[in-house]
Amino acid sequence: MSKQADLSMLGQDDVACCAPMVREPLGEEAAAELSRMFNALPDPIRLRLLSLIASHEGGEACVCDLIGPFDVSQPTISHHLKVLREAGLVGSERRGTWVYYWVLPEALAKLSALLVGIDISAEPPKVLASEAVQASDLVITMGCGDACPYFPGKRYLDWQLEDPAGQGVAAVRPIRDEIEQRVRGLLAELGIEAAA
């Protein structure tokens, strides 16, 4: 018997059949929220701005870095950034003279979940419960140290990773990719075949 673990990642073609829109109708509140987000994206300037911000080094971009790539005025860029912010796609903060923007990962997760079918927006990190540790053969922690429950006889791995809290998409992606790499390595070590 072949052991296989499903490590489906966002963006794989095989999950498109199961998108939430196909399984069940959207509720009124969810439809209104998602509609605001999608309505902000049809404009090519806004879509490019979102992409520039998300891919900017450090996961955030100064408005001063966002004007150059466009053949429009600074007030026009500011208008488009305001639309993205009001749609809940980006966050912003004034620092001295400049405003810095970052993509809100939870907003992108909601859009992706609707289209692709993997909804992690309702899955925030959880405190490791004693019951879960007792029922496990292997426990992987990510920096909780002495705060995590400990039971003799269990195998523990503590993966030291950068904390993704409050960081932009560009900073979170490498952390996500490192977790995937470690999970695949662990599965190989355990003799479990991982899905591609």
XYZ file of N, CA and C in Angstrom:
588
model
N 0.839 -1.178 0.000
C 0.000 0.000 0.000
C 0.889 1.248 0.000
N 0.595 2.176 -0.876
C 1.385 3.393 -0.987
C 0.868 4.454 -0.024
N 1.794 5.016 0.740
C 1.424 6.123 1.621
C 1.595 7.405 0.829
N 0.592 8.274 0.856
C 0.688 9.523 0.120
C 0.087 10.645 0.934
N 0.773 11.767 0.975
C 0.258 12.958 1.645
C -0.035 13.994 0.575
N -1.166 14.670 0.697
C -1.542 15.691 -0.267
C -0.991 17.032 0.174
N -0.076 17.596 -0.624
C 0.508 18.901 -0.316
C 0.081 19.916 -1.364
N -1.199 19.927 -1.717
C -1.666 20.843 -2.748
C -1.297 22.264 -2.399
N -0.735 22.968 -3.365
C -0.336 24.355 -3.169
C -1.249 25.248 -3.984
N -1.456 26.443 -3.500
C -2.272 27.433 -4.177
C -1.796 27.603 -5.609
N -2.720 27.536 -6.565
C -2.357 27.767 -7.947
C -2.260 26.502 -8.776
N -2.459 25.323 -8.200
C -2.378 24.108 -8.981
C -3.668 23.913 -9.754
N -3.534 23.412 -10.996
C -4.695 23.255 -11.865
C -5.704 22.252 -11.341
N -5.253 21.223 -10.621
C -6.156 20.149 -10.216
C -7.151 20.568 -9.142
N -7.039 21.754 -8.554
C -8.003 22.157 -7.537
C -9.062 23.099 -8.087
N -8.935 23.518 -9.349
C -9.883 24.481 -9.907
C -11.295 23.921 -9.952
N -11.427 22.578 -10.048
C -12.749 21.973 -10.110
C -13.521 22.135 -8.818
N -12.825 22.393 -7.771
C -13.460 22.400 -6.452
C -13.590 23.791 -5.854
N -13.505 24.822 -6.671
C -13.586 26.187 -6.169
C -14.893 26.384 -5.411
N -14.875 27.142 -4.315
C -16.062 27.323 -3.494
C -17.277 27.797 -4.263
N -17.095 28.615 -5.296
C -18.225 29.112 -6.065
C -18.979 27.985 -6.751
N -18.286 26.906 -7.078
C -18.914 25.778 -7.746
C -19.632 24.884 -6.733
N -19.102 24.808 -5.517
C -19.676 23.933 -4.497
C -20.918 24.511 -3.845
N -20.923 25.817 -3.582
C -22.039 26.436 -2.878
C -22.109 27.913 -3.218
N -23.303 28.494 -3.176
C -23.422 29.918 -3.499
C -22.804 30.793 -2.412
N -22.321 31.941 -2.816
C -21.765 32.906 -1.867
C -22.878 33.552 -1.054
N -22.569 33.827 0.196
C -23.490 34.580 1.030
C -23.445 36.053 0.655
N -24.428 36.811 1.085
C -24.528 38.227 0.731
C -23.317 39.028 1.210
N -22.904 38.814 2.458
C -21.777 39.562 3.023
C -20.466 39.231 2.311
N -20.225 37.945 2.071
C -18.994 37.525 1.388
C -18.970 38.056 -0.040
N -20.129 38.015 -0.707
C -20.200 38.509 -2.085
C -19.901 40.005 -2.140
N -20.420 40.765 -1.178
C -20.178 42.215 -1.162
C -18.693 42.506 -0.942
N -18.066 41.787 0.005
C -16.646 42.008 0.287
C -15.776 41.641 -0.914
N -16.027 40.478 -1.493
C -15.232 40.042 -2.638
C -15.472 40.917 -3.857
N -16.691 41.378 -4.025
C -17.014 42.254 -5.149
C -16.217 43.552 -5.080
N -16.088 44.128 -3.877
C -15.286 45.349 -3.705
C -13.835 45.088 -4.134
N -13.305 43.939 -3.735
C -11.919 43.627 -4.083
C -11.761 43.441 -5.591
N -12.650 42.630 -6.179
C -12.543 42.375 -7.615
C -12.781 43.648 -8.428
N -13.675 44.519 -7.975
C -13.950 45.764 -8.698
C -12.738 46.687 -8.746
N -11.831 46.546 -7.820
C -10.629 47.382 -7.816
C -9.596 46.895 -8.824
N -9.698 45.659 -9.269
C -8.640 45.062 -10.078
C -8.760 45.195 -11.598
N -9.925 45.469 -12.187
C -9.987 45.514 -13.657
C -9.136 46.614 -14.294
N -8.814 47.640 -13.569
C -7.996 48.708 -14.124
C -6.550 48.231 -14.212
N -5.926 48.317 -15.386
C -4.546 47.822 -15.536
C -3.541 48.528 -14.628
N -3.745 49.805 -14.364
C -2.810 50.513 -13.477
C -2.909 49.951 -12.069
N -4.124 49.727 -11.581
C -4.282 49.186 -10.224
C -3.734 47.777 -10.129
N -3.968 46.971 -11.146
C -3.445 45.606 -11.136
C -1.917 45.620 -11.124
N -1.315 46.502 -11.916
C 0.152 46.618 -11.918
C 0.659 47.147 -10.589
N -0.045 48.131 -10.010
C 0.364 48.652 -8.706
C 0.355 47.542 -7.659
N -0.707 46.741 -7.649
C -0.800 45.642 -6.690
C 0.373 44.688 -6.878
N 0.685 44.369 -8.119
C 1.799 43.470 -8.417
C 3.137 44.088 -8.013
N 3.320 45.376 -8.291
C 4.568 46.053 -7.911
C 4.757 46.049 -6.396
N 3.683 46.315 -5.682
C 3.771 46.347 -4.216
C 4.084 44.947 -3.683
N 3.348 43.953 -4.177
C 3.523 42.580 -3.686
C 4.918 42.043 -3.959
N 5.498 42.425 -5.081
C 6.808 41.881 -5.440
C 7.965 42.776 -5.008
N 7.660 43.900 -4.395
C 8.714 44.829 -3.969
C 9.529 44.213 -2.842
N 10.831 44.472 -2.855
C 11.724 43.945 -1.828
C 11.235 44.352 -0.441
N 11.132 43.387 0.446
C 10.665 43.660 1.801
C 9.156 43.613 1.930
N 8.441 43.451 0.816
C 6.993 43.314 0.881
C 6.225 44.606 1.031
N 6.924 45.736 0.977
C 6.226 47.019 1.026
C 6.961 47.996 0.122
N 6.198 48.975 -0.361
C 6.784 49.930 -1.297
C 6.391 51.352 -0.932
N 7.335 52.247 -1.066
C 7.084 53.675 -0.882
C 6.364 54.187 -2.128
N 5.425 55.089 -1.931
C 4.732 55.663 -3.083
C 5.732 56.286 -4.050
N 6.838 56.760 -3.535
C 7.870 57.361 -4.388
C 8.452 56.348 -5.372
N 8.407 55.052 -5.034
C 8.911 54.002 -5.925
C 7.857 53.519 -6.909
N 6.612 53.935 -6.717
C 5.511 53.432 -7.544
C 5.138 54.380 -8.681
N 5.676 55.567 -8.691
C 5.296 56.553 -9.705
C 6.055 56.330 -11.009
N 7.343 56.025 -10.913
C 8.214 55.883 -12.084
C 7.739 54.939 -13.174
N 7.230 53.758 -12.842
C 6.860 52.806 -13.895
C 5.633 53.202 -14.724
N 4.976 54.301 -14.394
C 3.730 54.667 -15.079
C 3.859 56.008 -15.787
N 3.122 56.140 -16.859
C 3.088 57.387 -17.606
C 1.837 58.181 -17.223
N 1.624 58.324 -15.910
C 0.501 59.103 -15.382
C 1.035 59.957 -14.236
N 0.249 60.919 -13.815
C 0.696 61.846 -12.775
C 0.653 61.195 -11.384
N 1.357 61.817 -10.450
C 1.370 61.337 -9.072
C -0.032 61.332 -8.461
N -0.875 62.365 -8.691
C -2.233 62.308 -8.144
C -3.051 61.121 -8.683
N -2.797 60.756 -9.936
C -3.507 59.594 -10.502
C -3.069 58.315 -9.794
N -1.772 58.177 -9.545
C -1.275 57.006 -8.808
C -1.886 56.993 -7.406
N -1.915 58.141 -6.752
C -2.503 58.231 -5.409
C -3.975 57.817 -5.419
N -4.693 58.219 -6.455
C -6.110 57.819 -6.572
C -6.224 56.292 -6.658
N -5.417 55.680 -7.519
C -5.488 54.220 -7.693
C -5.087 53.490 -6.398
N -4.095 54.008 -5.694
C -3.702 53.403 -4.416
C -4.829 53.534 -3.390
N -5.528 54.654 -3.404
C -6.666 54.844 -2.499
C -7.760 53.813 -2.796
N -8.017 53.567 -4.078
C -9.031 52.567 -4.457
C -8.612 51.183 -3.956
N -7.339 50.826 -4.127
C -6.854 49.527 -3.647
C -6.963 49.427 -2.129
N -6.646 50.527 -1.439
C -6.736 50.537 0.030
C -8.187 50.413 0.487
N -9.088 51.162 -0.130
C -10.500 51.108 0.259
C -11.140 49.762 -0.065
N -10.588 49.071 -1.053
C -11.082 47.736 -1.401
C -10.554 46.676 -0.444
N -9.624 47.049 0.433
C -9.076 46.101 1.394
C -7.957 45.234 0.841
N -7.348 45.666 -0.252
C -6.275 44.879 -0.863
C -4.887 45.280 -0.380
N -4.728 46.533 0.026
C -3.433 46.995 0.520
C -3.623 47.765 1.820
N -2.572 47.772 2.609
C -2.516 48.601 3.802
C -1.513 49.710 3.557
N -1.559 50.747 4.372
C -0.629 51.852 4.175
C -0.293 52.513 5.496
N 0.838 53.233 5.472
C 1.280 53.951 6.661
C 2.145 55.124 6.213
N 1.867 56.296 6.787
C 2.691 57.476 6.495
C 3.930 57.427 7.378
N 5.082 57.625 6.728
C 6.360 57.692 7.439
C 7.068 58.956 6.971
N 6.984 59.982 7.781
C 7.551 61.265 7.387
C 6.773 61.834 6.220
N 7.466 62.108 5.127
C 6.848 62.696 3.941
C 6.143 61.669 3.074
N 6.575 60.408 3.160
C 6.098 59.385 2.220
C 5.107 58.426 2.860
N 4.295 57.827 1.985
C 3.361 56.781 2.409
C 3.883 55.459 1.854
N 3.888 54.440 2.705
C 4.323 53.101 2.313
C 3.108 52.192 2.217
N 3.134 51.286 1.241
C 2.013 50.376 0.980
C 2.500 48.941 1.032
N 1.625 48.052 1.449
C 1.896 46.613 1.430
C 0.600 45.899 1.087
N 0.720 44.748 0.456
C -0.443 43.933 0.105
C -0.907 43.206 1.351
N -2.214 43.117 1.543
C -2.783 42.396 2.681
C -2.957 40.928 2.285
N -2.118 40.041 2.831
C -2.157 38.631 2.420
C -3.523 37.987 2.602
N -4.262 38.372 3.663
C -5.564 37.757 3.880
C -6.547 38.112 2.771
N -6.417 39.289 2.169
C -7.288 39.676 1.056
C -6.981 38.822 -0.169
N -5.692 38.649 -0.466
C -5.327 37.802 -1.601
C -5.744 36.356 -1.372
N -5.663 35.901 -0.133
C -6.081 34.530 0.179
C -7.578 34.353 -0.088
N -8.374 35.367 0.248
C -9.827 35.276 0.004
C -10.122 35.235 -1.489
N -9.450 36.087 -2.266
C -9.658 36.079 -3.711
C -9.225 34.741 -4.306
N -8.071 34.266 -3.887
C -7.554 32.995 -4.395
C -8.470 31.837 -4.030
N -8.955 31.854 -2.796
C -9.816 30.761 -2.337
C -11.087 30.690 -3.163
N -11.629 31.828 -3.536
C -12.850 31.832 -4.333
C -12.602 31.233 -5.703
N -11.474 31.581 -6.298
C -11.186 31.136 -7.656
C -10.549 29.753 -7.718
N -9.696 29.444 -6.737
C -8.925 28.213 -6.797
C -9.491 27.118 -5.904
N -9.986 27.492 -4.747
C -10.605 26.489 -3.902
C -9.836 26.106 -2.664
N -8.769 26.798 -2.336
C -8.037 26.501 -1.116
C -8.204 27.702 -0.209
N -9.000 27.556 0.811
C -9.305 28.689 1.678
C -8.542 28.571 2.980
N -7.476 29.354 3.099
C -6.707 29.360 4.342
C -6.986 30.620 5.146
N -7.870 31.471 4.628
C -8.127 32.738 5.316
C -8.778 32.531 6.677
N -9.470 31.422 6.869
C -10.111 31.135 8.150
C -9.259 30.201 9.001
N -7.998 30.038 8.652
C -7.106 29.130 9.364
C -5.914 29.861 9.956
N -6.151 30.696 10.951
C -5.013 31.372 11.580
C -4.197 30.375 12.393
N -2.972 30.725 12.732
C -2.189 29.822 13.589
C -2.947 29.534 14.881
N -2.789 28.312 15.366
C -3.512 27.900 16.567
C -2.515 27.532 17.663
N -2.930 27.716 18.891
C -2.131 27.286 20.033
C -2.121 25.765 20.030
N -0.961 25.184 20.265
C -0.822 23.738 20.275
C -1.444 23.187 21.551
N -2.549 22.459 21.391
C -3.279 21.918 22.538
C -2.651 20.615 23.021
N -2.727 20.381 24.314
C -2.171 19.157 24.906
C -2.769 17.908 24.277
N -4.072 17.938 23.987
C -4.751 16.769 23.394
C -4.157 16.427 22.028
N -3.851 17.447 21.239
C -3.276 17.218 19.912
C -1.881 16.616 20.027
N -1.100 17.076 20.993
C 0.246 16.546 21.191
C 0.171 15.094 21.644
N -0.729 14.795 22.582
C -0.853 13.419 23.069
C -1.255 12.457 21.962
N -2.053 12.923 20.994
C -2.526 12.054 19.918
C -1.524 11.934 18.770
N -0.408 12.646 18.842
C 0.552 12.689 17.736
C 1.766 11.816 17.996
N 2.338 11.301 16.910
C 3.608 10.583 16.985
C 4.775 11.554 16.842
N 4.555 12.616 16.066
C 5.579 13.600 15.775
C 4.961 14.986 15.941
N 5.660 15.849 16.655
C 5.164 17.203 16.907
C 6.170 18.189 16.332
N 5.663 19.068 15.453
C 6.510 20.108 14.871
C 6.060 21.441 15.453
N 6.995 22.127 16.088
C 6.703 23.450 16.628
C 7.497 24.472 15.822
N 7.060 25.699 15.879
C 7.736 26.758 15.127
C 8.002 27.931 16.054
N 8.893 27.685 16.997
C 9.345 28.765 17.854
C 8.546 29.012 19.109
N 7.724 28.057 19.541
C 6.952 28.317 20.764
C 7.737 27.982 22.028
N 8.851 27.266 21.872
C 9.739 27.001 23.004
C 9.042 26.341 24.183
N 9.269 26.868 25.397
C 8.719 26.281 26.614
C 7.204 26.432 26.719
N 6.603 27.285 25.885
C 5.155 27.478 25.935
C 4.400 26.296 25.335
N 5.090 25.446 24.554
C 4.432 24.293 23.935
C 4.333 23.138 24.930
N 3.222 22.388 24.870
C 3.102 21.218 25.754
C 4.172 20.171 25.414
N 4.662 19.494 26.428
C 5.682 18.480 26.220
C 5.253 17.190 26.900
N 5.367 16.079 26.152
C 5.054 14.769 26.703
C 6.207 13.835 26.377
N 6.770 13.167 27.372
C 7.873 12.235 27.128
C 7.460 11.150 26.137
N 8.410 10.724 25.326
C 8.154 9.654 24.370
C 7.694 10.153 23.005
N 7.424 11.410 22.871
C 7.021 11.976 21.578
C 8.268 12.506 20.870
N 8.274 12.446 19.552
C 9.373 13.037 18.784
C 9.008 14.489 18.499
N 9.905 15.396 18.831
C 9.680 16.829 18.634
C 10.692 17.396 17.638
N 10.210 18.253 16.756
C 11.066 19.048 15.885
C 10.665 20.503 16.087
N 11.642 21.363 16.320
C 11.341 22.790 16.451
C 11.947 23.490 15.245
N 11.089 23.941 14.345
C 11.541 24.624 13.140
C 11.607 26.111 13.433
N 12.814 26.638 13.507
C 13.003 28.069 13.728
C 12.807 28.793 12.402
N 11.745 29.564 12.314
C 11.419 30.315 11.108
C 11.138 31.763 11.481
N 11.325 32.643 10.526
C 10.985 34.042 10.747
C 9.476 34.150 10.962
N 9.054 34.988 11.880
C 7.631 35.180 12.164
C 6.993 35.976 11.030
N 5.973 35.410 10.345
C 5.355 36.117 9.227
C 4.345 37.180 9.649
N 4.036 37.279 10.927
C 3.002 38.207 11.387
C 3.320 39.639 10.965
N 2.347 40.258 10.318
C 2.457 41.653 9.934
C 3.343 41.935 8.738
N 3.871 40.893 8.104
C 4.748 41.093 6.954
C 3.940 41.011 5.668
N 4.472 41.602 4.625
C 3.824 41.584 3.320
C 4.005 40.251 2.620
N 3.313 40.103 1.502
C 3.329 38.864 0.739
C 4.741 38.477 0.322
N 5.518 39.437 -0.122
C 6.873 39.131 -0.591
C 7.738 38.555 0.527
N 7.501 38.954 1.760
C 8.265 38.427 2.889
C 7.714 37.087 3.361
N 6.412 36.857 3.175
C 5.782 35.618 3.646
C 6.046 34.454 2.691
N 6.129 34.730 1.396
C 6.342 33.654 0.413
C 7.560 32.794 0.723
N 8.741 33.387 1.005
C 9.900 32.529 1.306
C 9.699 31.671 2.558
N 8.960 32.185 3.526
C 8.683 31.413 4.743
C 7.785 30.230 4.391
N 6.737 30.509 3.606
C 5.837 29.434 3.153
C 6.609 28.385 2.374
N 7.496 28.832 1.462
C 8.264 27.900 0.645
C 9.213 27.059 1.493
N 9.810 27.679 2.517
C 10.697 26.926 3.414
C 9.915 25.861 4.178
N 8.700 26.195 4.637
C 7.875 25.217 5.340
C 7.552 24.060 4.403
N 7.183 24.372 3.167
C 6.883 23.303 2.203
C 8.098 22.405 1.999
N 9.274 23.004 1.844
C 10.503 22.228 1.640
C 10.779 21.319 2.844
N 10.597 21.851 4.042
C 10.829 21.039 5.238
C 9.818 19.910 5.370
N 8.548 20.195 5.028
C 7.519 19.154 5.091
C 7.841 18.053 4.092
N 8.222 18.436 2.878
C 8.567 17.421 1.871
C 9.776 16.586 2.322
N 10.780 17.234 2.922
C 11.936 16.505 3.431
C 11.554 15.541 4.539
N 10.680 15.985 5.428
C 10.224 15.132 6.521
C 9.430 13.944 5.994
N 8.557 14.208 5.009
C 7.785 13.113 4.422
C 8.708 12.084 3.780
N 9.743 12.542 3.079
C 10.717 11.632 2.473
C 11.424 10.814 3.538
N 11.805 11.480 4.635
C 12.467 10.789 5.741
C 11.567 9.711 6.344
N 10.268 9.990 6.399
C 9.309 9.049 6.963
C 8.857 7.992 5.969
N 9.310 8.104 4.711
C 8.917 7.126 3.682
C 7.513 7.350 3.151
N 7.052 8.589 3.219
C 5.719 8.925 2.720
C 5.897 9.693 1.420
N 5.219 9.225 0.374
C 5.323 9.890 -0.930
C 4.457 11.145 -0.930
N 5.074 12.268 -1.247
C 4.354 13.548 -1.300
C 3.784 13.751 -2.695
N 2.599 14.348 -2.762
C 2.020 14.695 -4.052
C 2.878 15.771 -4.684
N 2.920 15.785 -6.013
C 3.740 16.773 -6.738
C 3.286 18.182 -6.514
